[in-house]
Amino acid sequence: MITIDTTGVPAPTTAPVHAPPKPGHGPHVGADRQRVDAPLKVTGTALYAYEHPVDEPCYVWPILSTIARGRIRDIDIDEAAAVPGVLRVLSHQSTPRLRVKTDPALWILQDGEVHYRGQIVAGVIAETPEAAREAAELVHISYDEQLAELDFDPDSPYAISVRRVAPIVIARRSEVLFTRPGEESKGDVDAGLAAAVHRVEVEYEHPSEYHCQMEPHAVIATWHDTSRIHPGATRLTLYDANQGPIAHRSLLAPLLGLLPNQLEIISPYVGGGFGGKAMPHSHLVLAALAAKTVAPRPVKLAITRQHMFAFVGHRPRSVHRVHLGAEARGRLTAIDHVSIQATSRLKRYIDQSCLATRMMYATPNRHTEHRVVELDVAPGTWMRAPGDFSGMFALESALDELADASGIDPIELRIRNEPDVDPEDGKPWSTRNLVACLRQGSERFGWSHRRPPGQRREREWLIGLGMASACFPNTHAVSLFAQITFQRGRYLVQMQAADLGTGAHTVLPQIAADALGVDVDVVDSDIGRTGTPMAMLAGGSSGTYEWGNAIVAACERFRRKHGEQPNEGATAWAQGRPPRGARKRSRHAFGAHFIEIAVSTVTGEVRVRRMLGIFAAGTIVNPRLARSQMVGGLTMAVSAALHEESFLDPRFGHIVNGDLAGYHIAAHADIPQIEIEFLEEHDPWFGAIGAKGIGEMAMVGAPAAIGNAIFNATGRRLRALPFTLDKVLTV
Ligand code: MOS
């Protein structure tokens, strides 16, 4: 456990809850265990989706629409079909029918309609990937093109305010993924702003961003002939890369006319997810349809980096209008935050960007609202810290502007607006140690060395310090289950959890070992596939505490049922339920970012020099892997703040820089020493192990901290991500 000395730090407004340790809790939870799958990964023997050995595979290559809206008039496959090795060309004229339209973006090859540029409209199956790709170039498609709306105008008269409550996690039409009302207000914002001594009225924006996982989406689909076994036997197997099979099964099985049990999904290792592999995308439908036409031969599909910018989701671009008012001593009199996002006309995905604004700071008057502008573009999806990333970039930047306007230190300003209870719903905090993070971080980072803007210079470099708060909500969603089995002297944990490189294979046995009172080296995990007890997918940074909660329940039941000396094959399962009374608490993890940057007065280049992320996130189950998660999140934050930018051609609808040559992500040389600290905290309201979510919080607020540091260095306020050289020089 990484702890830091908290003596001399004033008590946080809400005292941390220290529940008595549970029996059998420790020594493994909190221990610094190395990844159990590391040897497999470094020797290249961990099997990723595309690598599972299958007999006589063939290959499918997707063909993407070259228009943004319209209809296929004609499709000429003769030349493609003549390429040696080609088995079939799939189009809406020749493909098996889908059954239930669970998700409009998965409804491909059915009707010739084109909803966005880069939609899968055809595919070629061949004996080799090379033949499939070559033939795909020879399929000639003509279109009846319609006028497409592609330009994002936040002031569009057609912008739609999202008001309704749709607490649907895996929605039938996966339309609006909202857990709270889209608009809410309290008090009188106009009066609050009018009464303010200090006011900030600003607009922030960021471009659409792409996940860029190291492992692009890949799948092997095999359609089995089970007619001679029994009709309920598994029909389709997908070796896939995903964040858990639950959403895949519930959306893909009805789509393909299967019962849930007829769809087997296997995904033991995943090369990065970040939300992009949480929901199924249309390449899986292409692979499943292709496999159906050549059954029982397996069909393999590994999409390209360029495909990753077309049809597998992204963080939608957005604009944030923030008005803050404060009285002379910095207490907020009003907050108004309107988030306006681009969305797809085919399927509305919306980031819940204003939720953090409702709960971070106390104010008597508040209005928050989400609006969307529908365009003929590909649907967005969850991307690391969805909503909180963009919303907190806006809020935490605006607070820095307010600090500057009022002459109050940014940390002090935040502390003066610390709420006693959740400002949105009045619930008491489960634990909230934001102030402790701010104070500890300030001390540790040397915040007192900060100078007024533009006053620290080293040769051509202007040096600045910036900070921002971080938070991440509890995302309790659906029921989940875990099973414990004793066999050959070892314990096996089974559930539909997933390890995206996050460490679930390593930490779930730690949790089980403590709950069973055994050594961690006799506990194995069987996760990442159907056929194990249902569990929530790896999303919302909820995996470890949610799955851990179910595992503790299963282990306790196992011991009650089978005692300390279980028989071979002894097994028990249990449901993980939120702790009694948890829903009456407002549950969030908190943290703070401190960043030192240098800005070149010659080129405008921004270099991050030092970063400190300090977090209060409940029990840290494995400090080594937790630190790794946070370093990853901060790296992604630097990448988003300084580099990542996509350009959609408003004439044709494609991303012009859709590969890693044009879409820049942070490299090693961009990342300095990153320091991560976790405050000691135990939160009993998230689950049995006292842990909260961590990974996504590392990205929340950090881009604001970088912008705030640029302001401190240069006196220039940048409000549009990414903070590239041209903006630094011209703002
Ligand atoms: Mo996270 S974007 O919920 O995988």
XYZ file of C-alpha atoms and ligand atoms in Angstrom:
735
model
C 0.000 0.000 0.000
C 1.403 3.372 -0.930
C 0.589 5.704 1.903
C 1.789 9.127 2.724
C 2.127 10.799 6.044
C -1.064 12.711 6.725
C 0.002 14.279 10.005
C -0.508 18.002 10.050
C -3.128 17.903 7.333
C -6.431 19.445 8.387
C -9.250 16.956 8.587
C -11.305 16.690 5.398
C -14.855 17.991 5.578
C -16.100 14.436 5.596
C -14.079 12.128 7.781
C -13.041 8.935 6.000
C -15.014 5.937 7.075
C -12.754 3.277 8.502
C -14.747 0.110 8.730
C -13.270 -2.640 10.859
C -11.263 -5.060 8.738
C -13.334 -7.957 7.557
C -12.367 -11.425 8.672
C -9.991 -12.938 6.159
C -9.233 -9.483 4.697
C -5.533 -9.210 3.952
C -2.701 -10.086 3.558
C -3.215 -10.357 -0.211
C -5.488 -7.371 -0.818
C -3.133 -4.403 -0.809
C -0.086 -6.501 -1.698
C 2.255 -5.698 -4.547
C 1.662 -8.736 -6.757
C 3.174 -8.927 -10.244
C 0.946 -9.702 -13.214
C 0.333 -13.445 -13.397
C 0.009 -13.241 -17.188
C 3.245 -11.304 -17.683
C 5.346 -14.372 -18.667
C 2.707 -15.381 -21.251
C 2.593 -11.882 -22.660
C 6.323 -11.241 -22.895
C 6.885 -14.630 -24.504
C 4.083 -14.045 -27.002
C 2.119 -17.093 -25.875
C -0.972 -15.354 -24.436
C -3.570 -15.915 -27.139
C -5.225 -12.747 -28.399
C -8.417 -12.858 -30.430
C -6.844 -13.330 -33.848
C -4.346 -15.940 -32.674
C -6.558 -18.790 -31.508
C -5.710 -21.883 -33.536
C -8.593 -22.928 -35.789
C -8.804 -25.417 -38.644
C -8.970 -24.245 -42.254
C -9.793 -20.601 -41.655
C -10.824 -18.208 -44.376
C -10.692 -14.439 -44.225
C -13.145 -11.617 -44.694
C -12.236 -8.079 -45.718
C -14.695 -5.224 -45.117
C -15.653 -2.763 -47.855
C -16.627 0.665 -46.549
C -19.030 3.223 -47.969
C -17.412 6.137 -49.755
C -20.408 8.424 -49.312
C -21.901 9.784 -46.092
C -25.581 9.367 -46.912
C -27.594 7.638 -49.582
C -28.273 4.265 -51.082
C -26.368 1.677 -53.044
C -27.621 1.792 -56.653
C -25.528 -0.993 -58.050
C -22.784 -3.310 -56.932
C -20.561 -5.039 -59.488
C -18.701 -8.030 -58.095
C -17.581 -9.795 -61.281
C -13.990 -8.620 -61.256
C -13.630 -9.340 -57.525
C -15.130 -12.805 -57.804
C -12.539 -13.687 -60.439
C -9.586 -13.113 -58.106
C -7.985 -16.493 -57.306
C -8.904 -17.638 -53.811
C -12.068 -15.590 -53.518
C -14.922 -17.625 -52.052
C -17.776 -15.136 -51.812
C -18.627 -11.477 -52.055
C -21.093 -10.312 -49.436
C -23.454 -7.415 -50.011
C -27.039 -6.556 -49.108
C -28.084 -8.581 -52.164
C -26.351 -11.775 -51.116
C -26.067 -11.910 -47.355
C -28.089 -13.892 -44.806
C -30.816 -11.849 -43.118
C -30.447 -10.471 -39.626
C -33.333 -10.944 -37.217
C -33.841 -8.355 -34.481
C -32.526 -4.810 -34.885
C -31.014 -4.540 -31.419
C -28.725 -1.716 -32.478
C -29.073 0.260 -35.727
C -25.294 0.441 -36.170
C -25.106 -3.365 -36.202
C -27.760 -3.623 -38.940
C -25.380 -4.008 -41.884
C -25.632 -5.623 -45.331
C -29.446 -5.671 -45.129
C -30.853 -2.846 -47.226
C -28.253 -0.880 -49.158
C -28.806 2.237 -47.020
C -25.741 4.293 -46.173
C -25.842 6.282 -42.918
C -22.239 7.429 -42.636
C -18.967 7.403 -44.507
C -16.994 4.315 -43.567
C -20.013 2.082 -42.905
C -19.478 -1.576 -43.821
C -21.475 -2.067 -47.030
C -19.897 -5.229 -48.414
C -17.197 -7.796 -47.759
C -15.056 -10.341 -49.545
C -14.347 -13.826 -48.201
C -11.209 -15.517 -49.496
C -8.673 -18.202 -48.721
C -6.087 -15.607 -47.714
C -6.342 -12.098 -46.255
C -4.314 -10.816 -49.206
C -6.760 -12.200 -51.765
C -9.719 -10.819 -49.813
C -8.117 -7.388 -49.642
C -7.146 -7.351 -53.298
C -10.620 -8.413 -54.382
C -12.244 -5.843 -52.113
C -10.547 -3.141 -54.210
C -12.235 -4.620 -57.289
C -15.813 -4.474 -56.026
C -17.400 -1.507 -57.809
C -20.244 0.214 -55.987
C -22.327 3.079 -57.321
C -24.541 5.142 -55.067
C -27.574 7.391 -55.143
C -26.100 10.054 -52.947
C -28.124 12.321 -50.672
C -27.162 15.559 -49.036
C -25.379 14.805 -45.763
C -25.018 17.072 -42.761
C -21.451 16.852 -41.589
C -20.541 20.231 -40.148
C -20.848 20.473 -36.377
C -22.518 23.772 -35.509
C -23.108 24.073 -31.756
C -25.613 26.866 -32.487
C -27.574 24.743 -34.926
C -31.299 25.467 -34.654
C -31.760 21.711 -34.769
C -29.747 21.055 -31.595
C -31.793 18.801 -29.329
C -31.854 19.256 -25.575
C -31.605 15.923 -23.811
C -34.081 15.991 -20.990
C -35.412 12.566 -20.514
C -34.240 10.017 -18.038
C -33.224 6.738 -19.605
C -31.410 4.723 -16.977
C -30.660 2.004 -19.472
C -27.219 0.561 -19.511
C -27.596 -1.890 -22.321
C -30.417 -0.321 -24.225
C -32.313 -2.142 -26.908
C -31.555 0.523 -29.450
C -28.579 1.697 -27.395
C -29.787 5.166 -27.980
C -29.357 7.469 -25.036
C -27.018 6.039 -22.442
C -28.102 8.263 -19.624
C -28.266 7.418 -15.934
C -29.533 10.860 -14.842
C -31.783 13.523 -16.335
C -30.044 15.337 -19.171
C -31.033 18.739 -17.823
C -31.397 19.917 -14.252
C -31.467 23.217 -12.417
C -31.624 24.561 -8.907
C -32.223 28.111 -7.636
C -31.962 31.057 -10.032
C -28.802 31.096 -12.125
C -29.436 34.561 -13.617
C -29.890 36.073 -10.180
C -26.807 34.235 -8.937
C -24.710 35.568 -11.818
C -26.119 39.086 -11.382
C -25.206 39.070 -7.707
C -21.659 37.844 -8.389
C -18.584 40.013 -7.864
C -16.437 37.819 -10.120
C -17.737 36.256 -13.297
C -16.386 33.873 -15.904
C -18.247 33.299 -19.149
C -16.303 30.990 -21.416
C -16.493 28.256 -24.004
C -14.295 25.159 -24.294
C -14.094 22.539 -26.984
C -12.377 19.349 -27.986
C -12.278 17.367 -31.228
C -13.525 13.814 -31.648
C -10.958 11.390 -30.278
C -10.136 7.795 -31.156
C -9.207 4.973 -28.790
C -6.084 3.771 -30.643
C -5.721 0.560 -28.623
C -2.524 -1.326 -29.421
C -4.652 -4.269 -30.557
C -7.117 -3.203 -33.248
C -10.429 -5.085 -33.137
C -10.118 -8.684 -34.300
C -12.370 -11.717 -34.351
C -12.599 -15.334 -35.449
C -16.162 -16.493 -36.075
C -17.175 -20.144 -36.440
C -20.736 -21.187 -37.190
C -21.168 -24.786 -36.063
C -23.620 -27.228 -37.523
C -25.283 -28.517 -34.365
C -28.442 -29.923 -35.906
C -27.357 -33.432 -35.025
C -26.563 -32.540 -31.409
C -29.527 -30.536 -30.160
C -31.034 -27.243 -31.239
C -29.903 -25.406 -28.112
C -26.234 -26.307 -28.545
C -23.850 -23.481 -29.268
C -24.187 -22.330 -32.866
C -21.686 -19.511 -33.129
C -18.304 -19.068 -31.471
C -16.558 -15.701 -31.496
C -12.941 -15.406 -30.434
C -13.083 -11.714 -29.808
C -11.344 -8.825 -28.039
C -13.881 -7.237 -25.721
C -14.479 -5.784 -22.267
C -16.815 -8.588 -21.242
C -19.363 -10.657 -23.158
C -22.567 -9.346 -21.552
C -23.374 -6.541 -24.003
C -22.121 -8.588 -26.945
C -24.409 -11.456 -26.098
C -27.481 -9.352 -25.434
C -27.116 -7.328 -28.640
C -25.633 -9.894 -31.055
C -27.629 -13.028 -30.190
C -31.103 -11.616 -31.065
C -29.605 -9.826 -34.072
C -28.333 -13.148 -35.418
C -31.489 -15.057 -34.468
C -29.809 -16.967 -31.660
C -30.742 -17.651 -28.073
C -28.153 -16.170 -25.705
C -26.722 -19.616 -24.927
C -26.156 -20.309 -28.613
C -23.566 -17.543 -28.810
C -20.212 -18.397 -27.274
C -17.745 -15.547 -26.781
C -14.110 -16.118 -25.803
C -11.813 -13.217 -24.983
C -9.126 -14.138 -22.441
C -6.608 -11.404 -23.352
C -7.363 -7.974 -24.716
C -4.852 -5.462 -26.036
C -6.520 -2.386 -24.553
C -10.174 -1.398 -24.408
C -10.767 2.135 -23.058
C -14.497 1.776 -23.715
C -13.999 1.051 -27.410
C -14.390 -2.685 -26.855
C -17.276 -2.433 -24.386
C -20.050 -2.601 -26.972
C -20.087 -4.798 -30.095
C -19.315 -3.076 -33.389
C -20.355 -3.935 -36.926
C -17.203 -5.874 -37.888
C -18.476 -8.649 -35.599
C -21.684 -8.825 -37.613
C -19.683 -8.994 -40.842
C -17.576 -11.849 -39.469
C -20.643 -13.705 -38.148
C -22.524 -13.345 -41.457
C -19.448 -14.386 -43.420
C -18.944 -17.462 -41.242
C -22.562 -18.421 -41.767
C -22.078 -18.533 -45.526
C -18.970 -20.747 -45.344
C -19.925 -22.816 -42.250
C -18.420 -24.746 -40.631
C -15.183 -23.044 -41.730
C -13.951 -20.332 -39.352
C -13.697 -16.772 -40.668
C -10.973 -14.441 -39.434
C -11.060 -10.669 -39.468
C -8.473 -8.249 -38.136
C -9.389 -4.677 -38.936
C -6.757 -2.135 -39.898
C -5.675 0.968 -38.026
C -7.513 3.034 -40.652
C -10.706 1.060 -39.992
C -10.352 2.061 -36.337
C -11.222 5.605 -37.401
C -14.324 4.549 -39.331
C -16.862 2.274 -37.640
C -15.811 1.243 -34.119
C -16.726 4.382 -32.178
C -14.992 7.466 -30.873
C -15.364 10.199 -28.269
C -17.743 12.674 -29.933
C -16.546 16.240 -30.299
C -18.166 18.754 -27.995
C -18.427 22.369 -26.962
C -18.982 23.454 -23.358
C -20.413 26.807 -22.329
C -19.640 27.554 -18.720
C -20.752 30.560 -16.690
C -19.468 30.910 -13.144
C -20.299 33.628 -10.654
C -18.647 34.090 -7.271
C -18.822 36.510 -4.397
C -15.743 38.466 -3.343
C -14.241 35.671 -1.278
C -14.719 33.095 -4.014
C -17.861 31.290 -2.917
C -19.769 30.316 -6.033
C -23.086 32.111 -6.514
C -23.963 30.303 -9.749
C -22.801 27.574 -12.127
C -24.218 27.200 -15.621
C -22.793 24.416 -17.802
C -24.228 23.550 -21.203
C -22.574 20.711 -23.103
C -23.256 20.547 -26.851
C -22.136 17.410 -28.627
C -22.061 15.989 -32.101
C -23.952 12.738 -32.401
C -24.907 10.306 -35.144
C -28.308 10.443 -36.746
C -28.165 6.646 -37.008
C -27.653 6.082 -33.285
C -27.480 8.726 -30.613
C -24.561 8.247 -28.310
C -24.251 11.038 -25.727
C -21.563 11.681 -23.120
C -22.921 12.591 -19.682
C -20.570 15.545 -19.474
C -22.358 17.714 -16.910
C -22.784 15.140 -14.162
C -19.524 16.016 -12.429
C -20.437 19.711 -12.562
C -23.516 18.973 -10.472
C -21.610 17.310 -7.646
C -18.148 18.848 -7.476
C -18.779 22.217 -5.847
C -21.417 23.870 -3.674
C -23.536 26.642 -5.141
C -27.060 27.883 -4.447
C -27.844 28.307 -8.163
C -27.059 25.824 -10.875
C -28.145 24.842 -14.353
C -26.691 22.017 -16.407
C -27.885 20.800 -19.763
C -26.830 18.398 -22.517
C -27.615 19.179 -26.144
C -26.848 17.148 -29.220
C -26.556 17.985 -32.895
C -27.374 15.017 -35.135
C -25.041 14.520 -38.081
C -24.566 11.902 -40.770
C -21.471 10.563 -39.052
C -20.496 7.280 -37.434
C -21.866 6.705 -33.923
C -19.669 7.572 -30.970
C -19.155 5.312 -28.001
C -17.666 5.258 -24.527
C -14.079 6.415 -24.437
C -12.029 6.471 -21.263
C -13.823 8.565 -18.611
C -16.718 9.231 -20.992
C -18.442 12.490 -20.109
C -16.261 13.311 -17.133
C -13.256 13.810 -19.387
C -14.856 16.624 -21.386
C -17.073 18.032 -18.630
C -14.265 18.301 -16.111
C -11.933 19.784 -18.712
C -14.449 22.615 -18.988
C -15.308 22.978 -15.297
C -11.757 22.743 -13.976
C -10.456 25.169 -16.604
C -13.250 27.620 -15.783
C -12.435 27.442 -12.073
C -8.848 28.362 -12.902
C -10.137 31.349 -14.838
C -12.259 32.295 -11.837
C -9.238 31.949 -9.563
C -7.350 34.307 -11.819
C -10.250 36.768 -12.013
C -10.733 36.813 -8.255
C -7.084 36.677 -7.230
C -7.701 33.590 -5.119
C -5.341 30.623 -5.230
C -6.926 27.843 -7.353
C -6.600 25.281 -4.566
C -8.031 27.635 -1.975
C -10.907 28.472 -4.341
C -11.830 24.818 -4.601
C -11.601 24.277 -0.849
C -13.899 27.270 -0.226
C -16.529 25.619 -2.414
C -16.301 22.158 -0.915
C -19.867 20.833 -0.415
C -20.971 19.015 2.748
C -23.328 16.721 0.853
C -23.815 15.919 -2.834
C -25.153 19.196 -4.255
C -27.262 17.404 -6.834
C -29.302 15.075 -4.646
C -28.414 15.995 -1.061
C -27.086 12.524 -0.282
C -24.187 12.216 2.177
C -20.846 11.264 0.644
C -19.762 7.663 1.074
C -16.274 9.152 1.423
C -14.968 12.359 -0.119
C -11.335 13.226 0.448
C -10.878 15.801 -2.296
C -9.608 18.446 0.114
C -7.055 16.041 1.548
C -5.852 15.279 -2.003
C -5.592 19.004 -2.775
C -3.655 19.794 0.414
C -1.384 16.775 0.265
C -0.700 17.272 -3.408
C 0.030 20.947 -2.976
C 2.582 20.174 -0.276
C 4.208 17.358 -2.135
C 4.375 19.103 -5.495
C 5.747 22.372 -4.157
C 2.727 24.462 -5.162
C 4.036 27.345 -3.025
C 6.745 27.877 -5.666
C 4.099 28.882 -8.190
C 4.536 32.440 -9.487
C 2.037 34.761 -11.183
C 1.592 34.102 -14.933
C 4.580 34.639 -17.202
C 7.172 35.205 -14.480
C 9.254 32.045 -14.492
C 11.646 31.767 -17.379
C 14.586 29.490 -18.140
C 16.310 30.538 -21.377
C 13.650 30.183 -24.121
C 11.238 28.322 -21.838
C 8.425 29.769 -19.769
C 7.618 27.544 -16.795
C 4.188 27.150 -15.244
C 2.349 25.097 -12.640
C -1.246 24.021 -12.979
C -3.681 21.886 -11.058
C -7.192 20.508 -11.298
C -9.481 18.262 -9.310
C -10.427 14.765 -10.436
C -13.435 12.599 -9.716
C -15.111 9.468 -10.956
C -18.558 8.142 -10.074
C -19.669 4.747 -8.907
C -21.436 3.083 -11.782
C -23.334 0.253 -10.104
C -25.451 -1.154 -12.874
C -26.655 -4.733 -13.085
C -26.537 -7.792 -10.913
C -23.479 -9.967 -11.179
C -22.323 -13.355 -9.992
C -19.154 -15.235 -9.156
C -18.428 -18.911 -8.630
C -15.691 -20.613 -6.590
C -14.706 -24.224 -7.239
C -12.132 -26.410 -5.463
C -10.274 -28.836 -7.713
C -6.920 -30.614 -7.529
C -5.967 -28.683 -4.424
C -6.613 -25.289 -6.018
C -9.432 -22.756 -6.022
C -10.888 -21.423 -9.244
C -12.677 -18.067 -9.529
C -15.094 -17.963 -12.457
C -17.133 -15.037 -13.758
C -17.629 -13.013 -16.936
C -14.991 -10.473 -15.950
C -12.371 -9.239 -18.427
C -8.688 -8.303 -18.278
C -7.945 -5.546 -20.791
C -4.371 -5.270 -19.615
C -5.781 -3.836 -16.410
C -4.784 -6.796 -14.235
C -8.025 -8.641 -13.441
C -6.266 -12.020 -13.846
C -3.919 -10.889 -11.069
C -6.138 -9.033 -8.602
C -9.246 -11.218 -8.587
C -7.275 -14.124 -7.048
C -5.884 -11.694 -4.451
C -9.420 -10.810 -3.396
C -10.515 -14.469 -3.359
C -7.423 -15.587 -1.429
C -8.196 -13.215 1.419
C -11.873 -14.080 1.483
C -11.040 -17.817 1.515
C -8.099 -17.434 3.894
C -5.664 -19.203 1.544
C -2.452 -18.346 -0.242
C -2.933 -16.401 -3.480
C -0.779 -18.881 -5.401
C -3.448 -21.583 -5.079
C -6.150 -19.403 -6.660
C -6.728 -19.242 -10.436
C -9.072 -17.101 -12.510
C -11.270 -18.185 -15.382
C -12.626 -15.008 -16.903
C -13.101 -13.473 -20.328
C -15.648 -15.892 -21.743
C -19.285 -16.900 -21.694
C -20.076 -20.153 -19.927
C -19.110 -18.602 -16.586
C -21.472 -16.685 -14.241
C -22.803 -13.434 -15.678
C -21.033 -10.256 -14.591
C -20.901 -6.604 -15.548
C -18.438 -5.759 -18.295
C -15.154 -4.016 -17.543
C -16.368 -0.439 -17.752
C -16.820 2.642 -15.670
C -13.696 1.638 -13.730
C -16.024 -0.574 -11.720
C -14.472 -3.969 -12.416
C -12.328 -4.575 -9.364
C -14.785 -3.385 -6.714
C -17.890 -4.849 -8.391
C -16.388 -8.219 -9.285
C -14.527 -8.286 -5.963
C -17.785 -7.777 -4.111
C -19.311 -10.824 -5.828
C -16.161 -12.877 -5.267
C -16.175 -12.142 -1.528
C -19.837 -13.211 -1.356
C -19.085 -16.432 -3.263
C -16.049 -17.224 -1.094
C -18.017 -16.684 2.107
C -20.780 -18.948 0.882
C -18.205 -21.518 -0.207
C -16.744 -21.667 3.300
C -20.184 -21.845 4.905
C -21.146 -24.703 2.614
C -17.922 -26.659 2.398
C -15.834 -25.632 5.426
C -12.046 -25.382 5.500
C -11.466 -28.874 4.031
C -13.617 -28.980 0.896
C -14.052 -32.100 -1.185
C -12.770 -32.285 -4.725
C -15.206 -30.453 -6.994
C -16.857 -28.488 -4.173
C -18.389 -25.325 -5.588
C -20.469 -22.305 -4.605
C -21.728 -19.222 -6.354
C -23.157 -15.967 -5.093
C -24.524 -12.688 -6.307
C -22.642 -9.478 -5.624
C -25.058 -6.910 -4.240
C -24.366 -3.307 -3.338
C -23.863 -2.936 0.421
C -27.154 -2.304 2.260
C -27.773 1.442 2.331
C -25.276 2.148 -0.459
C -27.864 3.786 -2.674
C -28.500 6.376 0.015
C -24.881 7.545 -0.340
C -23.291 9.610 -3.075
C -20.360 7.485 -4.174
C -17.391 8.892 -6.059
C -13.630 8.585 -6.090
C -11.680 11.849 -5.871
C -8.229 13.092 -6.702
C -6.102 15.996 -7.831
C -3.590 16.597 -10.611
C -0.500 18.799 -10.364
C 1.490 19.531 -13.479
C 4.604 21.520 -14.324
C 5.096 22.454 -17.937
C 7.555 24.401 -20.016
C 6.442 26.414 -23.050
C 8.947 27.423 -25.701
C 8.792 31.113 -26.531
C 10.398 30.271 -29.877
C 8.279 27.394 -31.200
C 5.249 27.299 -28.897
C 6.081 23.718 -27.989
C 4.628 22.548 -24.678
C 6.680 20.063 -22.671
C 5.257 18.390 -19.600
C 8.037 18.312 -17.017
C 6.495 16.798 -13.903
C 3.139 15.293 -13.047
C 1.659 14.272 -9.744
C -1.668 12.478 -9.512
C -2.926 12.057 -5.976
C -6.062 10.038 -5.391
C -8.413 8.931 -2.632
C -10.004 5.847 -4.121
C -10.691 3.502 -1.248
C -8.689 0.312 -0.765
C -5.909 -0.051 -3.313
C -6.054 -3.757 -4.062
C -2.691 -3.954 -5.855
C -0.496 -0.828 -5.659
C 1.738 -1.905 -8.552
C -1.131 -2.396 -10.990
C -3.076 0.571 -9.615
C -0.089 2.806 -10.246
C 0.195 1.349 -13.744
C -3.470 2.217 -14.406
C -2.968 5.797 -13.284
C 0.253 6.262 -15.262
C -1.659 4.993 -18.293
C -4.533 7.381 -17.671
C -2.259 10.391 -17.217
C -0.375 9.462 -20.365
C -3.668 9.373 -22.233
C -4.522 12.769 -20.708
C -1.256 14.309 -21.931
C -1.950 12.796 -25.317
C -5.441 14.308 -25.464
C -4.269 17.651 -24.118
C -1.319 18.142 -26.440
C -1.616 15.886 -29.475
C -4.818 14.076 -30.356
C -6.887 15.779 -33.010
C -9.057 14.405 -35.765
C -10.210 16.261 -38.840
C -13.488 15.303 -40.472
C -13.750 16.465 -44.076
C -17.086 18.314 -44.113
C -17.493 17.612 -47.840
C -17.095 13.834 -47.722
C -17.470 12.764 -44.102
C -14.274 10.843 -43.518
C -11.525 11.432 -40.981
C -8.692 12.864 -43.062
C -5.922 11.895 -40.648
C -7.300 8.476 -39.754
C -4.147 6.565 -38.919
C -1.220 6.854 -36.527
C 0.810 8.867 -39.028
C -1.752 11.665 -38.960
C -3.435 11.224 -35.600
C -0.689 11.914 -33.112
C -0.646 10.188 -29.761
C 1.879 10.753 -26.994
C 5.128 8.807 -27.326
C 7.620 7.945 -24.586
C 9.537 11.171 -25.181
C 6.418 13.198 -24.384
C 5.943 11.673 -20.947
C 8.035 12.779 -17.996
C 8.371 11.161 -14.608
C 4.835 10.601 -13.340
C 4.300 10.412 -9.626
C 1.210 8.630 -8.330
C 0.024 8.665 -4.740
C -3.000 7.082 -3.129
C -4.325 8.385 0.165
C -5.289 5.787 2.694
C -9.031 5.347 2.475
C -11.580 2.594 2.900
C -15.066 3.043 1.506
C -17.537 0.365 2.618
C -20.282 1.649 0.318
C -18.806 0.487 -2.994
C -18.468 -3.152 -2.023
C -16.936 -5.650 0.369
C -13.287 -4.793 -0.308
C -13.594 -1.065 0.370
C -12.212 -0.146 -3.054
C -13.444 2.488 -5.524
C -12.875 2.849 -9.262
C -9.490 4.223 -10.286
C -8.379 3.931 -13.920
C -10.561 6.477 -15.633
C -10.145 9.093 -12.905
C -6.520 9.568 -13.991
C -7.822 11.209 -17.158
C -10.437 13.404 -15.487
C -9.259 16.971 -14.933
C -5.691 16.361 -16.121
C -6.113 18.162 -19.481
C -7.454 21.172 -17.556
C -4.412 21.048 -15.278
C -2.193 21.204 -18.378
C -4.119 24.163 -19.815
C -4.004 25.870 -16.431
C -0.236 25.339 -16.320
C 0.098 26.828 -19.818
C -1.786 29.888 -18.561
C 0.489 30.121 -15.547
C 3.553 29.866 -17.781
C 2.496 32.268 -20.513
C -0.540 34.254 -19.406
C -2.354 32.806 -22.431
C -5.606 30.916 -21.937
C -6.185 28.078 -24.375
C -9.725 26.746 -24.475
C -9.679 24.225 -27.316
C -7.983 20.844 -27.104
C -5.412 19.899 -28.162
C -3.022 22.656 -27.076
C -0.879 22.565 -30.184
C 1.988 24.900 -31.060
C -0.059 27.045 -33.420
C -2.619 27.804 -30.711
C 0.064 28.541 -28.117
C 1.653 31.080 -30.478
C -1.521 32.750 -31.743
C -3.971 32.886 -28.824
Mo -14.606 2.744 -19.726
S -14.755 4.154 -21.227
O -16.244 2.731 -19.100
O -14.260 1.299 -20.589
